[in-house]
C-alpha cells in the first residue's frame, strides 16, 4: 500500500501516554446501540458492553484533550493519511449529490482506556465510533491483535478498519443508526448486522475512490485488496464464534458472517458508489 505521499489533515487527537479514566457520563439508548455495533472485532457480548458504557450520554464529558494535529510517529501519520483520504472521498461524494460532508470530530489515539462521549472506551472493545461526540477511537495495539490473532496482515487491512469506522460516521449523518435500532441489535437480519455490513461496503467505496481523489498519492495493489478481504473475513461473527466458543449462534450475530462481510466490502469496491451499499433494503445479505 502506497500512502506516505498522502495528504495529512491533522484531524488526530493523540492521547497516548495519558492516563485513562471514566467519563462523567455514559451513553443513551440509541448511542449505546451505536457503540455496540461499532465494536469492530472482539465479539463482546452486548450485555457486557452495556455494563461498560451504561448511563446517560454526555458528549462534553471527554476529559483532558490530547495533542491535536499530525502525530510525529509513522503509525500516527498512517492513521492521519487514511482518515484524511476518507474525508476527501466522502466530501466528493456528498458534493456530487449537492450536499456538504462534515467529517468526524477527530480520530482519538489512546492507550488501554480513555473517556469518551459514550462512556469509557477500552482496548478490549476494539476500534469504535462514538456517535455522541462524533469521534473514532483507536488503540494502536489493536494492529498486533488484527495480525496475530486474526491473521489479517498488511497496511491495507488497517486502513480498512479506519475506513469502516468512518463509515459509521457517515451512517450517523444519514440517520442509519436509528434504522438499525428499530430493526433490533442481534440476529442474522438485525439492524446491527445491516449497519456493520453497510460500513464494510462504505470502506470498499473509499478504497475504490482513494487513489483518484488523492491524485495517485494513495495506491493499492491486488494484494492490498486481498488483505482487506482477509480482514473482513477474520472479523465475521461466525469466524469469531467458532474461535471463541466452538460453535456458531446466528441469533447472537451483530456484525455478519465472514462471507457477508467480504461480499459487501467487495461490492462497495467494485461499484465505487455508496448507492450500492443499501443493506437496509436488501432482502438477502
PDB file of N, CA and C in Angstrom, residues 82 84-97 156 163 201-220 225 265-277:
ATOM      1  N   UNK A  82      -4.884   8.118   6.188  1.00  0.00           N
ATOM      2  CA  UNK A  82      -6.076   7.346   5.820  1.00  0.00           C
ATOM      3  C   UNK A  82      -7.346   8.110   6.173  1.00  0.00           C
ATOM      4  N   UNK A  84      -7.717  11.311   6.470  1.00  0.00           N
ATOM      5  CA  UNK A  84      -7.813  12.452   5.558  1.00  0.00           C
ATOM      6  C   UNK A  84      -8.325  12.000   4.197  1.00  0.00           C
ATOM      7  N   UNK A  85      -7.861  10.853   3.747  1.00  0.00           N
ATOM      8  CA  UNK A  85      -8.328  10.317   2.475  1.00  0.00           C
ATOM      9  C   UNK A  85      -9.822  10.001   2.523  1.00  0.00           C
ATOM     10  N   UNK A  86     -10.285   9.426   3.632  1.00  0.00           N
ATOM     11  CA  UNK A  86     -11.727   9.150   3.741  1.00  0.00           C
ATOM     12  C   UNK A  86     -12.519  10.448   3.680  1.00  0.00           C
ATOM     13  N   UNK A  87     -11.987  11.499   4.298  1.00  0.00           N
ATOM     14  CA  UNK A  87     -12.668  12.792   4.257  1.00  0.00           C
ATOM     15  C   UNK A  87     -12.744  13.326   2.834  1.00  0.00           C
ATOM     16  N   UNK A  88     -11.646  13.193   2.090  1.00  0.00           N
ATOM     17  CA  UNK A  88     -11.638  13.666   0.705  1.00  0.00           C
ATOM     18  C   UNK A  88     -12.637  12.887  -0.151  1.00  0.00           C
ATOM     19  N   UNK A  89     -12.679  11.574   0.058  1.00  0.00           N
ATOM     20  CA  UNK A  89     -13.600  10.740  -0.724  1.00  0.00           C
ATOM     21  C   UNK A  89     -15.048  11.087  -0.409  1.00  0.00           C
ATOM     22  N   UNK A  90     -15.384  11.161   0.862  1.00  0.00           N
ATOM     23  CA  UNK A  90     -16.785  11.418   1.227  1.00  0.00           C
ATOM     24  C   UNK A  90     -17.193  12.854   0.919  1.00  0.00           C
ATOM     25  N   UNK A  91     -16.246  13.776   0.975  1.00  0.00           N
ATOM     26  CA  UNK A  91     -16.556  15.149   0.565  1.00  0.00           C
ATOM     27  C   UNK A  91     -16.961  15.172  -0.904  1.00  0.00           C
ATOM     28  N   UNK A  92     -16.224  14.461  -1.745  1.00  0.00           N
ATOM     29  CA  UNK A  92     -16.543  14.433  -3.172  1.00  0.00           C
ATOM     30  C   UNK A  92     -17.889  13.763  -3.428  1.00  0.00           C
ATOM     31  N   UNK A  93     -18.205  12.730  -2.661  1.00  0.00           N
ATOM     32  CA  UNK A  93     -19.478  12.030  -2.829  1.00  0.00           C
ATOM     33  C   UNK A  93     -20.646  12.916  -2.410  1.00  0.00           C
ATOM     34  N   UNK A  94     -20.528  13.551  -1.264  1.00  0.00           N
ATOM     35  CA  UNK A  94     -21.602  14.417  -0.777  1.00  0.00           C
ATOM     36  C   UNK A  94     -21.801  15.603  -1.717  1.00  0.00           C
ATOM     37  N   UNK A  95     -20.696  16.199  -2.178  1.00  0.00           N
ATOM     38  CA  UNK A  95     -20.802  17.361  -3.057  1.00  0.00           C
ATOM     39  C   UNK A  95     -21.445  16.984  -4.389  1.00  0.00           C
ATOM     40  N   UNK A  96     -21.185  15.790  -4.881  1.00  0.00           N
ATOM     41  CA  UNK A  96     -21.796  15.344  -6.131  1.00  0.00           C
ATOM     42  C   UNK A  96     -23.310  15.236  -6.003  1.00  0.00           C
ATOM     43  N   UNK A  97     -23.772  15.019  -4.774  1.00  0.00           N
ATOM     44  CA  UNK A  97     -25.213  14.944  -4.510  1.00  0.00           C
ATOM     45  C   UNK A  97     -25.776  16.273  -4.018  1.00  0.00           C
ATOM     46  N   UNK A 156      -3.069  -2.323   4.406  1.00  0.00           N
ATOM     47  CA  UNK A 156      -4.417  -2.063   3.921  1.00  0.00           C
ATOM     48  C   UNK A 156      -5.470  -2.641   4.857  1.00  0.00           C
ATOM     49  N   UNK A 163     -11.405   3.005   7.671  1.00  0.00           N
ATOM     50  CA  UNK A 163     -12.462   3.382   6.731  1.00  0.00           C
ATOM     51  C   UNK A 163     -13.820   2.841   7.171  1.00  0.00           C
ATOM     52  N   UNK A 201     -19.204  -2.011   3.259  1.00  0.00           N
ATOM     53  CA  UNK A 201     -19.401  -1.574   1.878  1.00  0.00           C
ATOM     54  C   UNK A 201     -18.857  -0.166   1.685  1.00  0.00           C
ATOM     55  N   UNK A 202     -19.096   0.714   2.639  1.00  0.00           N
ATOM     56  CA  UNK A 202     -18.568   2.079   2.559  1.00  0.00           C
ATOM     57  C   UNK A 202     -17.036   2.074   2.557  1.00  0.00           C
ATOM     58  N   UNK A 203     -16.438   1.140   3.313  1.00  0.00           N
ATOM     59  CA  UNK A 203     -14.977   1.026   3.292  1.00  0.00           C
ATOM     60  C   UNK A 203     -14.506   0.637   1.896  1.00  0.00           C
ATOM     61  N   UNK A 204     -15.278  -0.235   1.227  1.00  0.00           N
ATOM     62  CA  UNK A 204     -14.946  -0.603  -0.142  1.00  0.00           C
ATOM     63  C   UNK A 204     -15.071   0.562  -1.101  1.00  0.00           C
ATOM     64  N   UNK A 205     -16.098   1.391  -0.899  1.00  0.00           N
ATOM     65  CA  UNK A 205     -16.265   2.590  -1.734  1.00  0.00           C
ATOM     66  C   UNK A 205     -15.068   3.508  -1.562  1.00  0.00           C
ATOM     67  N   UNK A 206     -14.629   3.691  -0.331  1.00  0.00           N
ATOM     68  CA  UNK A 206     -13.438   4.530  -0.100  1.00  0.00           C
ATOM     69  C   UNK A 206     -12.238   3.973  -0.852  1.00  0.00           C
ATOM     70  N   UNK A 207     -12.020   2.650  -0.752  1.00  0.00           N
ATOM     71  CA  UNK A 207     -10.869   2.042  -1.408  1.00  0.00           C
ATOM     72  C   UNK A 207     -10.923   2.229  -2.925  1.00  0.00           C
ATOM     73  N   UNK A 208     -12.131   2.190  -3.487  1.00  0.00           N
ATOM     74  CA  UNK A 208     -12.285   2.343  -4.927  1.00  0.00           C
ATOM     75  C   UNK A 208     -11.955   3.754  -5.396  1.00  0.00           C
ATOM     76  N   UNK A 209     -12.158   4.746  -4.535  1.00  0.00           N
ATOM     77  CA  UNK A 209     -12.023   6.144  -4.943  1.00  0.00           C
ATOM     78  C   UNK A 209     -10.768   6.824  -4.409  1.00  0.00           C
ATOM     79  N   UNK A 210     -10.072   6.185  -3.474  1.00  0.00           N
ATOM     80  CA  UNK A 210      -8.983   6.857  -2.760  1.00  0.00           C
ATOM     81  C   UNK A 210      -7.849   7.303  -3.678  1.00  0.00           C
ATOM     82  N   UNK A 211      -7.467   6.457  -4.611  1.00  0.00           N
ATOM     83  CA  UNK A 211      -6.359   6.813  -5.483  1.00  0.00           C
ATOM     84  C   UNK A 211      -6.678   8.042  -6.329  1.00  0.00           C
ATOM     85  N   UNK A 212      -7.877   8.069  -6.888  1.00  0.00           N
ATOM     86  CA  UNK A 212      -8.260   9.195  -7.743  1.00  0.00           C
ATOM     87  C   UNK A 212      -8.345  10.495  -6.958  1.00  0.00           C
ATOM     88  N   UNK A 213      -8.999  10.458  -5.786  1.00  0.00           N
ATOM     89  CA  UNK A 213      -9.176  11.684  -5.013  1.00  0.00           C
ATOM     90  C   UNK A 213      -7.860  12.186  -4.424  1.00  0.00           C
ATOM     91  N   UNK A 214      -6.881  11.293  -4.285  1.00  0.00           N
ATOM     92  CA  UNK A 214      -5.578  11.700  -3.741  1.00  0.00           C
ATOM     93  C   UNK A 214      -4.596  12.071  -4.835  1.00  0.00           C
ATOM     94  N   UNK A 215      -5.043  12.062  -6.071  1.00  0.00           N
ATOM     95  CA  UNK A 215      -4.133  12.361  -7.166  1.00  0.00           C
ATOM     96  C   UNK A 215      -3.058  11.309  -7.336  1.00  0.00           C
ATOM     97  N   UNK A 216      -3.384  10.061  -6.952  1.00  0.00           N
ATOM     98  CA  UNK A 216      -2.437   8.968  -7.085  1.00  0.00           C
ATOM     99  C   UNK A 216      -1.464   8.837  -5.941  1.00  0.00           C
ATOM    100  N   UNK A 217      -1.586   9.687  -4.929  1.00  0.00           N
ATOM    101  CA  UNK A 217      -0.659   9.610  -3.793  1.00  0.00           C
ATOM    102  C   UNK A 217      -0.965   8.423  -2.888  1.00  0.00           C
ATOM    103  N   UNK A 218      -2.192   7.902  -2.954  1.00  0.00           N
ATOM    104  CA  UNK A 218      -2.532   6.631  -2.341  1.00  0.00           C
ATOM    105  C   UNK A 218      -2.756   5.631  -3.468  1.00  0.00           C
ATOM    106  N   UNK A 219      -2.191   4.440  -3.322  1.00  0.00           N
ATOM    107  CA  UNK A 219      -2.343   3.420  -4.350  1.00  0.00           C
ATOM    108  C   UNK A 219      -2.395   2.051  -3.698  1.00  0.00           C
ATOM    109  N   UNK A 220      -3.278   1.194  -4.217  1.00  0.00           N
ATOM    110  CA  UNK A 220      -3.474  -0.130  -3.660  1.00  0.00           C
ATOM    111  C   UNK A 220      -3.209  -1.190  -4.724  1.00  0.00           C
ATOM    112  N   UNK A 225      -6.012  -5.307  -1.630  1.00  0.00           N
ATOM    113  CA  UNK A 225      -7.442  -5.589  -1.593  1.00  0.00           C
ATOM    114  C   UNK A 225      -7.691  -6.977  -1.019  1.00  0.00           C
ATOM    115  N   UNK A 265     -17.888  -5.633   1.344  1.00  0.00           N
ATOM    116  CA  UNK A 265     -16.692  -4.843   1.063  1.00  0.00           C
ATOM    117  C   UNK A 265     -16.391  -4.874  -0.432  1.00  0.00           C
ATOM    118  N   UNK A 266     -16.423  -6.059  -1.018  1.00  0.00           N
ATOM    119  CA  UNK A 266     -16.157  -6.202  -2.441  1.00  0.00           C
ATOM    120  C   UNK A 266     -17.201  -5.476  -3.271  1.00  0.00           C
ATOM    121  N   UNK A 267     -18.437  -5.494  -2.837  1.00  0.00           N
ATOM    122  CA  UNK A 267     -19.498  -4.800  -3.573  1.00  0.00           C
ATOM    123  C   UNK A 267     -19.230  -3.299  -3.620  1.00  0.00           C
ATOM    124  N   UNK A 268     -18.847  -2.736  -2.487  1.00  0.00           N
ATOM    125  CA  UNK A 268     -18.534  -1.315  -2.456  1.00  0.00           C
ATOM    126  C   UNK A 268     -17.327  -0.985  -3.307  1.00  0.00           C
ATOM    127  N   UNK A 269     -16.322  -1.853  -3.263  1.00  0.00           N
ATOM    128  CA  UNK A 269     -15.108  -1.619  -4.033  1.00  0.00           C
ATOM    129  C   UNK A 269     -15.379  -1.719  -5.532  1.00  0.00           C
ATOM    130  N   UNK A 270     -16.141  -2.718  -5.940  1.00  0.00           N
ATOM    131  CA  UNK A 270     -16.415  -2.907  -7.367  1.00  0.00           C
ATOM    132  C   UNK A 270     -17.282  -1.782  -7.928  1.00  0.00           C
ATOM    133  N   UNK A 271     -18.254  -1.313  -7.133  1.00  0.00           N
ATOM    134  CA  UNK A 271     -19.175  -0.274  -7.612  1.00  0.00           C
ATOM    135  C   UNK A 271     -18.604   1.125  -7.439  1.00  0.00           C
ATOM    136  N   UNK A 272     -17.865   1.336  -6.356  1.00  0.00           N
ATOM    137  CA  UNK A 272     -17.357   2.673  -6.065  1.00  0.00           C
ATOM    138  C   UNK A 272     -18.456   3.685  -5.821  1.00  0.00           C
ATOM    139  N   UNK A 273     -19.623   3.194  -5.440  1.00  0.00           N
ATOM    140  CA  UNK A 273     -20.805   4.051  -5.306  1.00  0.00           C
ATOM    141  C   UNK A 273     -21.582   3.642  -4.057  1.00  0.00           C
ATOM    142  N   UNK A 274     -21.776   4.563  -3.111  1.00  0.00           N
ATOM    143  CA  UNK A 274     -22.495   4.215  -1.883  1.00  0.00           C
ATOM    144  C   UNK A 274     -23.947   3.806  -2.112  1.00  0.00           C
ATOM    145  N   UNK A 275     -24.500   4.145  -3.272  1.00  0.00           N
ATOM    146  CA  UNK A 275     -25.870   3.710  -3.576  1.00  0.00           C
ATOM    147  C   UNK A 275     -25.960   2.189  -3.577  1.00  0.00           C
ATOM    148  N   UNK A 276     -24.856   1.543  -3.907  1.00  0.00           N
ATOM    149  CA  UNK A 276     -24.837   0.069  -3.959  1.00  0.00           C
ATOM    150  C   UNK A 276     -24.788  -0.558  -2.572  1.00  0.00           C
ATOM    151  N   UNK A 277     -24.708   0.266  -1.524  1.00  0.00           N
ATOM    152  CA  UNK A 277     -24.484  -0.217  -0.168  1.00  0.00           C
ATOM    153  C   UNK A 277     -25.737  -0.233   0.708  1.00  0.00           C
TER     154      UNK A 277
END
